XYZ file of N, CA, C and O in Angstrom:
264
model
N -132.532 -11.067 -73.270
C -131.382 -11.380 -74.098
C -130.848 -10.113 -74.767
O -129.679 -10.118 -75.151
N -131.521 -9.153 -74.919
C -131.368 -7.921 -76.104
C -130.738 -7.318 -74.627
O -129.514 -7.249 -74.524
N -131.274 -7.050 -73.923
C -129.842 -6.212 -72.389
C -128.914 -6.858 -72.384
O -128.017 -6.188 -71.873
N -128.482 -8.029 -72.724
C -127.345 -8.114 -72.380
C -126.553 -8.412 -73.503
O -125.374 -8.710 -73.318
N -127.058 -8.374 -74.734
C -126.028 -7.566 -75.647
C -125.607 -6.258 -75.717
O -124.416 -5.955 -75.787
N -126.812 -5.202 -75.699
C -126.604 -4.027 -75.381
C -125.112 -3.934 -74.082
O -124.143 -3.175 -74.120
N -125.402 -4.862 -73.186
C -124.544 -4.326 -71.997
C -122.854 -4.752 -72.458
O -121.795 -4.161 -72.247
N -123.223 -6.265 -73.294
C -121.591 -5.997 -73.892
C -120.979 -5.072 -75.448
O -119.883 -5.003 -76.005
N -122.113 -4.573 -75.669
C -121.738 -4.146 -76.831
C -120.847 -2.482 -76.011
O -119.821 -1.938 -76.418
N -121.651 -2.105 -74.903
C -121.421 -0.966 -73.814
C -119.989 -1.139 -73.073
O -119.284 -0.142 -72.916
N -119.493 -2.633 -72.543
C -118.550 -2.922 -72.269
C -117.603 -2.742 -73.057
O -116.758 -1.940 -72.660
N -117.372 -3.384 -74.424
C -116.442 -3.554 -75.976
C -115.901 -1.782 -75.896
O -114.803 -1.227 -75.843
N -117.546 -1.249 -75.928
C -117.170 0.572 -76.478
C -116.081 1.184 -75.075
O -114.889 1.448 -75.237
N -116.759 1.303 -73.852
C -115.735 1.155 -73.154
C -114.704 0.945 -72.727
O -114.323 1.636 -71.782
N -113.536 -0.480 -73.458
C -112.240 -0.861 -73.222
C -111.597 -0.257 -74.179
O -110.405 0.042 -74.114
N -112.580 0.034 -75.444
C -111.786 0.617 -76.705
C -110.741 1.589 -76.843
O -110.742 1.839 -78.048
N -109.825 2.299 -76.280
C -109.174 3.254 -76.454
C -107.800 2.928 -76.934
O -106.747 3.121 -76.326
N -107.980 2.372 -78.192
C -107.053 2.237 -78.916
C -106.539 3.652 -79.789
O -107.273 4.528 -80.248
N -105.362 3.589 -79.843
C -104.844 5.582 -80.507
C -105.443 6.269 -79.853
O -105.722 7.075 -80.741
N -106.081 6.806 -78.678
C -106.332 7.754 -78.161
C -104.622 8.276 -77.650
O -104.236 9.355 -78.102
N -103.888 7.664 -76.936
C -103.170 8.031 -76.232
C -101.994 8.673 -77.550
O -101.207 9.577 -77.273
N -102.040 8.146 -78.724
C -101.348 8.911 -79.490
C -101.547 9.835 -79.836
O -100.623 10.627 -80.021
N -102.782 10.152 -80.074
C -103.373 11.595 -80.333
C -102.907 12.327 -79.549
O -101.976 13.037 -79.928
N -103.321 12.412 -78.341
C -103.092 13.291 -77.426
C -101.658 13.188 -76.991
O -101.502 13.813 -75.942
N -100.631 12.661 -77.394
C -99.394 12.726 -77.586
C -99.008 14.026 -78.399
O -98.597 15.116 -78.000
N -99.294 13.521 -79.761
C -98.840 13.879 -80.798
C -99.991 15.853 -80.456
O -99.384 16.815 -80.926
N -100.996 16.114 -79.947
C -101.874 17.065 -79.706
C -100.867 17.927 -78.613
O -100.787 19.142 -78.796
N -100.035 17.266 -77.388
C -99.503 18.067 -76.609
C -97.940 18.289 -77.564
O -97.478 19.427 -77.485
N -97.312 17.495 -78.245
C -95.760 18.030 -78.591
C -96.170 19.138 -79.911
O -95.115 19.615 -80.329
N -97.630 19.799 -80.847
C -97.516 20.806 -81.253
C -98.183 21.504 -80.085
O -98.435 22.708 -80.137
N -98.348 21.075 -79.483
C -98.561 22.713 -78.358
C -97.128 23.004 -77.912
O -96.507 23.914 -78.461
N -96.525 22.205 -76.851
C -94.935 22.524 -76.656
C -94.547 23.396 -78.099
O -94.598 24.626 -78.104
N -94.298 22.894 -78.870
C -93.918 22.946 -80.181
C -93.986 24.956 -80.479
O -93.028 25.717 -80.614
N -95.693 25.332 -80.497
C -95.750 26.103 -80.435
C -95.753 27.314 -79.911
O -95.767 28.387 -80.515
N -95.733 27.013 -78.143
C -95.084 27.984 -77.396
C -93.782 27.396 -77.077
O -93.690 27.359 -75.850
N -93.143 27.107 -77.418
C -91.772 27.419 -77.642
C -91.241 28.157 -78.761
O -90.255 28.892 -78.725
N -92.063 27.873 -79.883
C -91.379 29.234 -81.112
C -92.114 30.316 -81.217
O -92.007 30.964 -82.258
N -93.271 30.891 -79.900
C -93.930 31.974 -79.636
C -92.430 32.578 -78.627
O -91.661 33.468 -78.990
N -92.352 31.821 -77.380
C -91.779 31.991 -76.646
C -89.733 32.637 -76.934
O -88.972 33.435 -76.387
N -89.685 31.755 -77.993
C -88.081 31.964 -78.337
C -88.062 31.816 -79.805
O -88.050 30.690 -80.303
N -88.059 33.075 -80.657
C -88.521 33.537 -81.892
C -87.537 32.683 -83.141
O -87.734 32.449 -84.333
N -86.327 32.351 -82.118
C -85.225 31.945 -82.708
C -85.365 30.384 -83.200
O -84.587 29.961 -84.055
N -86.278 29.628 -82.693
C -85.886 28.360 -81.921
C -87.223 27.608 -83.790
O -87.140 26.730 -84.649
N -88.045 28.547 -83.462
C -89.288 28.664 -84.367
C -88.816 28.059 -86.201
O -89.452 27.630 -87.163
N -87.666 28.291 -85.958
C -87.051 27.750 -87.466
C -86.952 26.735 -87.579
O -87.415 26.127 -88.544
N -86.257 26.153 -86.547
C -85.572 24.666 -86.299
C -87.017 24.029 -86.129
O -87.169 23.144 -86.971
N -88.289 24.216 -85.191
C -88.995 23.627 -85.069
C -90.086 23.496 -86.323
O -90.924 22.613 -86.140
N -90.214 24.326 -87.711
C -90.596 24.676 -88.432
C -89.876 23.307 -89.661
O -90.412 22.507 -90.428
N -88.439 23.622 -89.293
C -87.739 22.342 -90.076
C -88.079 20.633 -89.754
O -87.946 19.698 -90.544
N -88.447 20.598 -88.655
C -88.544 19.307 -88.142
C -89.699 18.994 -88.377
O -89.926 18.085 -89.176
N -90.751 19.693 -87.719
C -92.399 19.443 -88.215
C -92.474 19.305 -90.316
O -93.141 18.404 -90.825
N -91.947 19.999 -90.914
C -91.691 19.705 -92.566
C -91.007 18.508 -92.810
O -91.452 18.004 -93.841
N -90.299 17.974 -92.410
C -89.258 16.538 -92.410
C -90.673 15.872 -92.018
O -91.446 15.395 -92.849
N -90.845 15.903 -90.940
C -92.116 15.100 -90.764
C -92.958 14.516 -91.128
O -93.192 13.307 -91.106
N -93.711 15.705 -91.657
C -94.619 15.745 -92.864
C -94.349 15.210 -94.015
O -95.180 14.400 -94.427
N -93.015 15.516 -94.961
C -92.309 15.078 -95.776
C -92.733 13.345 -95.857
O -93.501 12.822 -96.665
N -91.870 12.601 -94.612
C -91.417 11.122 -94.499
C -93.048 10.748 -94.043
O -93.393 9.570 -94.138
N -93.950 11.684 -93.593
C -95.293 10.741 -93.533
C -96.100 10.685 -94.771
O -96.997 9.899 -95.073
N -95.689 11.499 -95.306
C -96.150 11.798 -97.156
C -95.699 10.517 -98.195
O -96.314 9.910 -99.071
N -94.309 10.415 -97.650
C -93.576 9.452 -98.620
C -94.429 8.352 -98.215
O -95.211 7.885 -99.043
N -94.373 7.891 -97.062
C -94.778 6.590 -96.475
C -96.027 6.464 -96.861
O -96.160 5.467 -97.570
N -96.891 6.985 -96.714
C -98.414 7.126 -97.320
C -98.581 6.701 -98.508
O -99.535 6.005 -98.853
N -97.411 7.187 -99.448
C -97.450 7.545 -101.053
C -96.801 5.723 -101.247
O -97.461 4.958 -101.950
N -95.761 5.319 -100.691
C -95.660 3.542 -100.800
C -96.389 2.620 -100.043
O -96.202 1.410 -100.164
N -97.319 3.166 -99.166
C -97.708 1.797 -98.477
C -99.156 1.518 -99.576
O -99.638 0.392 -99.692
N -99.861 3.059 -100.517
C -100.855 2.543 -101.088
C -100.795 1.925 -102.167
O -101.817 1.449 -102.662
């Protein structure tokens, strides 16, 4: 009886990949992010502005949902 909880508790951990795929979303657009304002020195401002807005509206949201 104890294997075959183990084996679904092994199954459960397995299907789990819930937010993984956002991470690694959100993990590849600051890489883009950052060789592009390595790449084009110019561009580095604008992307500097947007990532701060960002931050900003996830700050706010944080600060009313608690």
């Amino acid at each position: 009886m104890n294997r075959f909880k183990n084996f679904a508790l092994m199954v459960q951990l397995w299907k789990n990949t819930k937010g993984q795929d956002l991470i690694e979303y959100a993990l590849m657009a600051g890489f883009v992010a950052v060789a592009a304002g390595a790449i084009m020195p110019g561009v580095a401002t604008s992307i500097s502005t947007i990532f701060s807005r960002v931050a900003s509206t996830m700050t706010s949201a944080a600060a009313q949902g608690s």
